Short mmCIF file of C-alpha atoms in Angstrom, two decimals:
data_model
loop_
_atom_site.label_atom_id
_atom_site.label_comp_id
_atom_site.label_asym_id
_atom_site.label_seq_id
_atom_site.Cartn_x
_atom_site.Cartn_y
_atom_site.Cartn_z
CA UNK D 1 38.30 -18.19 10.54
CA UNK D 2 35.43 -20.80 10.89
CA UNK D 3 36.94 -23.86 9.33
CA UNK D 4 39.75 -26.13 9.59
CA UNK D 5 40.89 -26.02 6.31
CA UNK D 6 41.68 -22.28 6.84
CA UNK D 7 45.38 -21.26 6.75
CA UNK D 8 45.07 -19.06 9.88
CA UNK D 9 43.26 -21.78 11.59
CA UNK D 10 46.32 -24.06 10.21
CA UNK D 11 48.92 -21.34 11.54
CA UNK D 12 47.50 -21.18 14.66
CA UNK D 13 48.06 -25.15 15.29
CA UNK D 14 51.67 -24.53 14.06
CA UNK D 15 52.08 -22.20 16.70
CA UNK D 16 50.55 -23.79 19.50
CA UNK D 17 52.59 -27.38 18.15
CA UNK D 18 55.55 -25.05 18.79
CA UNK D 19 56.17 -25.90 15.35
CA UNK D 20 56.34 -22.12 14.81
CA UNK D 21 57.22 -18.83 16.62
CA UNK D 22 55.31 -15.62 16.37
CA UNK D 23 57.33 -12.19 16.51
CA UNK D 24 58.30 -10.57 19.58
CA UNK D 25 56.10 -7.58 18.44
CA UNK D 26 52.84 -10.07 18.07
CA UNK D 27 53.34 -11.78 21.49
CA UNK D 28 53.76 -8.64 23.20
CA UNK D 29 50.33 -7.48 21.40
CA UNK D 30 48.52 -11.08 22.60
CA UNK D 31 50.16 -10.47 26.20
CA UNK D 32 48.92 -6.88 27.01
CA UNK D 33 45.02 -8.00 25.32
CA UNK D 34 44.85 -10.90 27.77
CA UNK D 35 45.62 -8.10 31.10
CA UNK D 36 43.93 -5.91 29.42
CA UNK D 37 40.57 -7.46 29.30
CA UNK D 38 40.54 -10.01 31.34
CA UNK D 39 40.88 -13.47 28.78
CA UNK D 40 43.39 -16.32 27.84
CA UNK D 41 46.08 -14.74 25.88
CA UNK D 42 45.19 -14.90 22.46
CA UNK D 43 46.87 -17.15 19.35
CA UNK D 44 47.83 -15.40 17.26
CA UNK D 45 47.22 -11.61 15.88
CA UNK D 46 47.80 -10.83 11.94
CA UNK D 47 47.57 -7.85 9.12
CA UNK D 48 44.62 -10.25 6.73
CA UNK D 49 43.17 -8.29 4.43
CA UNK D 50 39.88 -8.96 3.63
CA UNK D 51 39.35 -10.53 -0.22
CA UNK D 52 37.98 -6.94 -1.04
CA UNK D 53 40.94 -5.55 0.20
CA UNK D 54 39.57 -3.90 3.37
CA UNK D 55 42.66 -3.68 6.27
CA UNK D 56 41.70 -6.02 8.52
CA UNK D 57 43.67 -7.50 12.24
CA UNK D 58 42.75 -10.32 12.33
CA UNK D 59 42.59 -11.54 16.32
CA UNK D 60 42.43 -15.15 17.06
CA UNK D 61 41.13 -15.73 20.65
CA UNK D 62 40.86 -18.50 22.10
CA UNK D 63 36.70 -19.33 23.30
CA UNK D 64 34.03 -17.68 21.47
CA UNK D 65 32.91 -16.16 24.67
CA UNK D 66 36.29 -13.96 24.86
CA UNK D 67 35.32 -12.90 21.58
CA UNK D 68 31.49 -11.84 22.21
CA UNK D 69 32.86 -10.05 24.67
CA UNK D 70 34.47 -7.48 21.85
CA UNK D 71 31.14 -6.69 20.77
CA UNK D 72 28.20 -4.54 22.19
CA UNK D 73 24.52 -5.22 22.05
CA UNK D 74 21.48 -2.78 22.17
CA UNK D 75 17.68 -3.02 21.47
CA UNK D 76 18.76 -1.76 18.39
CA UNK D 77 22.27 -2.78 17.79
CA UNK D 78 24.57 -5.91 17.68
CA UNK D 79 28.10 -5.28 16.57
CA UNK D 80 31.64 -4.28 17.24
CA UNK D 81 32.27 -2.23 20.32
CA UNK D 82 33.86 0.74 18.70
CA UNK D 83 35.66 2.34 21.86
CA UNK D 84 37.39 -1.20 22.40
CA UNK D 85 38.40 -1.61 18.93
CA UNK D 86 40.03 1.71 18.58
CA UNK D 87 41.94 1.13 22.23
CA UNK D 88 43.12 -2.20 20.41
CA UNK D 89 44.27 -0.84 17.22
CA UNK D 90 46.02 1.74 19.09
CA UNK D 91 47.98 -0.92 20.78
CA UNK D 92 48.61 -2.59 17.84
CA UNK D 93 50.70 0.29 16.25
CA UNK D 94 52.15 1.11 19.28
CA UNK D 95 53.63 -2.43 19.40
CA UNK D 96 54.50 -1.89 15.67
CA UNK D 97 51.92 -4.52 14.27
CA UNK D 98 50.24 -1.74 12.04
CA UNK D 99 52.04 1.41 11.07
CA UNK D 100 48.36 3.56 10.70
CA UNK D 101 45.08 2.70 12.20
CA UNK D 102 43.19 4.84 9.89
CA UNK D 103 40.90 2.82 8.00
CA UNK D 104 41.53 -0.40 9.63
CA UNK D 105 39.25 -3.02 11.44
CA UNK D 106 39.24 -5.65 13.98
CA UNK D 107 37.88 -9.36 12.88
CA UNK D 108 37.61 -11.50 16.12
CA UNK D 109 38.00 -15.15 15.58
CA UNK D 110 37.67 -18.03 18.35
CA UNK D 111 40.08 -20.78 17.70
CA UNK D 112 38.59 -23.30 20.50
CA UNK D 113 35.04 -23.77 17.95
CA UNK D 114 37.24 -24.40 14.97
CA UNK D 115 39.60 -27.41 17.24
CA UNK D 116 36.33 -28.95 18.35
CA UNK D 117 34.64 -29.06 14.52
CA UNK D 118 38.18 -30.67 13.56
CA UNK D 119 38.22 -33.33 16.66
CA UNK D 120 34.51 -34.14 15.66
CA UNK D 121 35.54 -34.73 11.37
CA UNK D 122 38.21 -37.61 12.86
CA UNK D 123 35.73 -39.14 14.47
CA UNK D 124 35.25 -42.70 12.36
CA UNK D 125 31.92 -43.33 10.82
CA UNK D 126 32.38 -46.58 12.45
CA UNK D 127 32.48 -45.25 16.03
CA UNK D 128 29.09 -43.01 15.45
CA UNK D 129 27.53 -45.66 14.31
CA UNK D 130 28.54 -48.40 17.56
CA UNK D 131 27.11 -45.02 19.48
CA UNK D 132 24.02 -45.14 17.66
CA UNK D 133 23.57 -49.16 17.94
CA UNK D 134 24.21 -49.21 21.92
CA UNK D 135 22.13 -46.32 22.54
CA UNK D 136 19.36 -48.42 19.74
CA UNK D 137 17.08 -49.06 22.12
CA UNK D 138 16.71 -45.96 24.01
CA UNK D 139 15.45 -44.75 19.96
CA UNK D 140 18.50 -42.48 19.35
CA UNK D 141 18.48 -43.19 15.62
CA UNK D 142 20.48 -39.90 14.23
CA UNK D 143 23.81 -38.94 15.55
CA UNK D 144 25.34 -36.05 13.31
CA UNK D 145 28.84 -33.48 14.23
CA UNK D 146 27.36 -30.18 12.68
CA UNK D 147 30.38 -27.56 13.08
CA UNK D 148 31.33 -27.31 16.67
CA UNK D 149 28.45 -29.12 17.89
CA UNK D 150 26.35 -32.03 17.38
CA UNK D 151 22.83 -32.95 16.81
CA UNK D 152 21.46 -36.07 17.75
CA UNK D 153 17.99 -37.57 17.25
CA UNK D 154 15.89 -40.27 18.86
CA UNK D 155 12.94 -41.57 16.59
CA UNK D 156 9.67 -40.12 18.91
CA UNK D 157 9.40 -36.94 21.37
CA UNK D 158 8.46 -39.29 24.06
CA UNK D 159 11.72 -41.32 23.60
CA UNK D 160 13.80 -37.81 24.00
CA UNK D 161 11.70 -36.98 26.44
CA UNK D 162 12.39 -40.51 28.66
CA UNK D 163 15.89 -39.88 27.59
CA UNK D 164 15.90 -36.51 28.87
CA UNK D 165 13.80 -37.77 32.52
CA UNK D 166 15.86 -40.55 33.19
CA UNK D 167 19.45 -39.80 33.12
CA UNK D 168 20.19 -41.44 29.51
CA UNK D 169 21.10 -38.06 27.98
CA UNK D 170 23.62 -37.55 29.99
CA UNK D 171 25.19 -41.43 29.46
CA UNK D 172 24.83 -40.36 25.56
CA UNK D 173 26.58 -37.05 26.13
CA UNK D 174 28.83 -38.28 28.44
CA UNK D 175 29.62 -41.00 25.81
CA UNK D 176 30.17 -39.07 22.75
CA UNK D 177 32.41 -36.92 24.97
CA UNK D 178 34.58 -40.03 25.55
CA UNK D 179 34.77 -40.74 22.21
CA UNK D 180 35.83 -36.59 21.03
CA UNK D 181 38.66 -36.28 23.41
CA UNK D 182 41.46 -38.58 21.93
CA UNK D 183 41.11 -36.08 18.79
CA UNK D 184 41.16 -33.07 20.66
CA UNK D 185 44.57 -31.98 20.44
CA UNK D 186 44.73 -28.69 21.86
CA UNK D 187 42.62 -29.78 24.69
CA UNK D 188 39.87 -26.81 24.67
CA UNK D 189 37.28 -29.38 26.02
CA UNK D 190 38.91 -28.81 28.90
CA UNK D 191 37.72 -25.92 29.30
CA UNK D 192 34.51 -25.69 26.47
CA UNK D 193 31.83 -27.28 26.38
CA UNK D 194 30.63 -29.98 23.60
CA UNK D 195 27.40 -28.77 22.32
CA UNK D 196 25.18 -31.34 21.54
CA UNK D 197 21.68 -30.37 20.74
CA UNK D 198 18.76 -33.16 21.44
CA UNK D 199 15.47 -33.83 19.35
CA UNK D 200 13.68 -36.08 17.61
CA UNK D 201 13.20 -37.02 14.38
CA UNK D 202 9.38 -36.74 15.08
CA UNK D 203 9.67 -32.99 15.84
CA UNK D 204 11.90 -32.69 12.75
CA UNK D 205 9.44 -33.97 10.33
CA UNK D 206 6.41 -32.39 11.91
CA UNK D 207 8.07 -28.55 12.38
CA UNK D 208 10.74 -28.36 10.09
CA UNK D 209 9.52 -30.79 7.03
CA UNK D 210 12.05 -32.94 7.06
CA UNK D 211 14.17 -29.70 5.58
CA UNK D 212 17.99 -29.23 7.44
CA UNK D 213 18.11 -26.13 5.99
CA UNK D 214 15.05 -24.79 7.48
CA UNK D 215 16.34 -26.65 10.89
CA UNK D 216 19.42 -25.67 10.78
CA UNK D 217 19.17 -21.93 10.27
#
């Protein structure tokens, strides 16, 4: 789940709208992984199967930090945290959500990244562009909601730079903030953290060559 456009992502905002209920057997799941480790009770928790047919529960939790926190990191190794999983697919049959493990995965999705990339898409081009005019003379000249965050540009490195030294960053951030919340529905800026990420269009040009795909990867 990474877009809005998803279903799940859609199902979720039913749910939470209290525009529809999730079975007993589901909420008891959500209830006992939110004691269990330690995080806001999830969405929502579903049989999706994969598009190559792979049996997949699908988790929806609710930051992106309660997710990481399902996976396990080496030198050598970034992925799943096997003994977790299996303790969570156990659950899941025994609260009759799956009637076999074997075979079957866990896909961890944060909903809160998703709600922010949506509140950012309903905000006007005519708003981000009276952001971009009152901050004009500071050089901010590129103001652009990428996903879940936001990248905005001034025209020189010493322009960020003076942004960054005397406190106009922060009126800019603080600003576009401001201008977010009456679209954030579910209100996980309360509690999350709008990611903006500051440069200059000077630095993009000279490192990157002018290429978003090469800055963006």
């Amino acid at each position: 789940m990474q877009l809005p456009s998803d279903p799940l992502y859609k199902q979720c905002c039913a749910v939470l709208r209290g525009e529809q209920d999730i079975p007993a057997s589901e909420r008891q799941f959500c209830d006992w992984l939110s004691a269990e480790f330690c995080i806001a009770t999830p969405v929502s928790a579903v049989s999706d199967p994969t598009p190559d047919g792979r049996n997949r529960l699908h988790v929806v939790l609710r930051t992106r930090a309660d997710a990481e926190g399902f996976y396990t990191e080496t030198e050598e190794f970034y992925g799943r945290d096997e003994e977790k999983q299996d303790a969570v697919l156990r659950k899941a049959r025994a609260c009759g959500l799956l009637k076999s493990t074997d075979g079957w995965f866990v896909a961890w999705s944060p909903f809160d990244p998703v709600a922010i990339h949506e509140a950012l898409s309903r905000v006007s081009d005519r708003t981000r562009k009276q952001v971009l005019r009152d901050f004009s003379a500071a050089g901010l000249s590129l103001l652009e909601p990428l996903l879940a965050g936001t990248i905005m540009m001034f025209k020189t490195e010493a322009q960020r730079l003076a942004a960054e030294n005397n406190g106009v960053q922060a009126q800019i951030a603080d600003r576009w903030r401001a201008e977010v919340l009456p679209f954030d529905e579910f209100g996980v800026l309360a509690t999350s953290e709008l990611e903006i990420r500051f440069d200059s269009k000077e630095v993009f040009r000279r490192d990157y060559g002018g290429s978003w795909f090469r800055y963006t990867r």
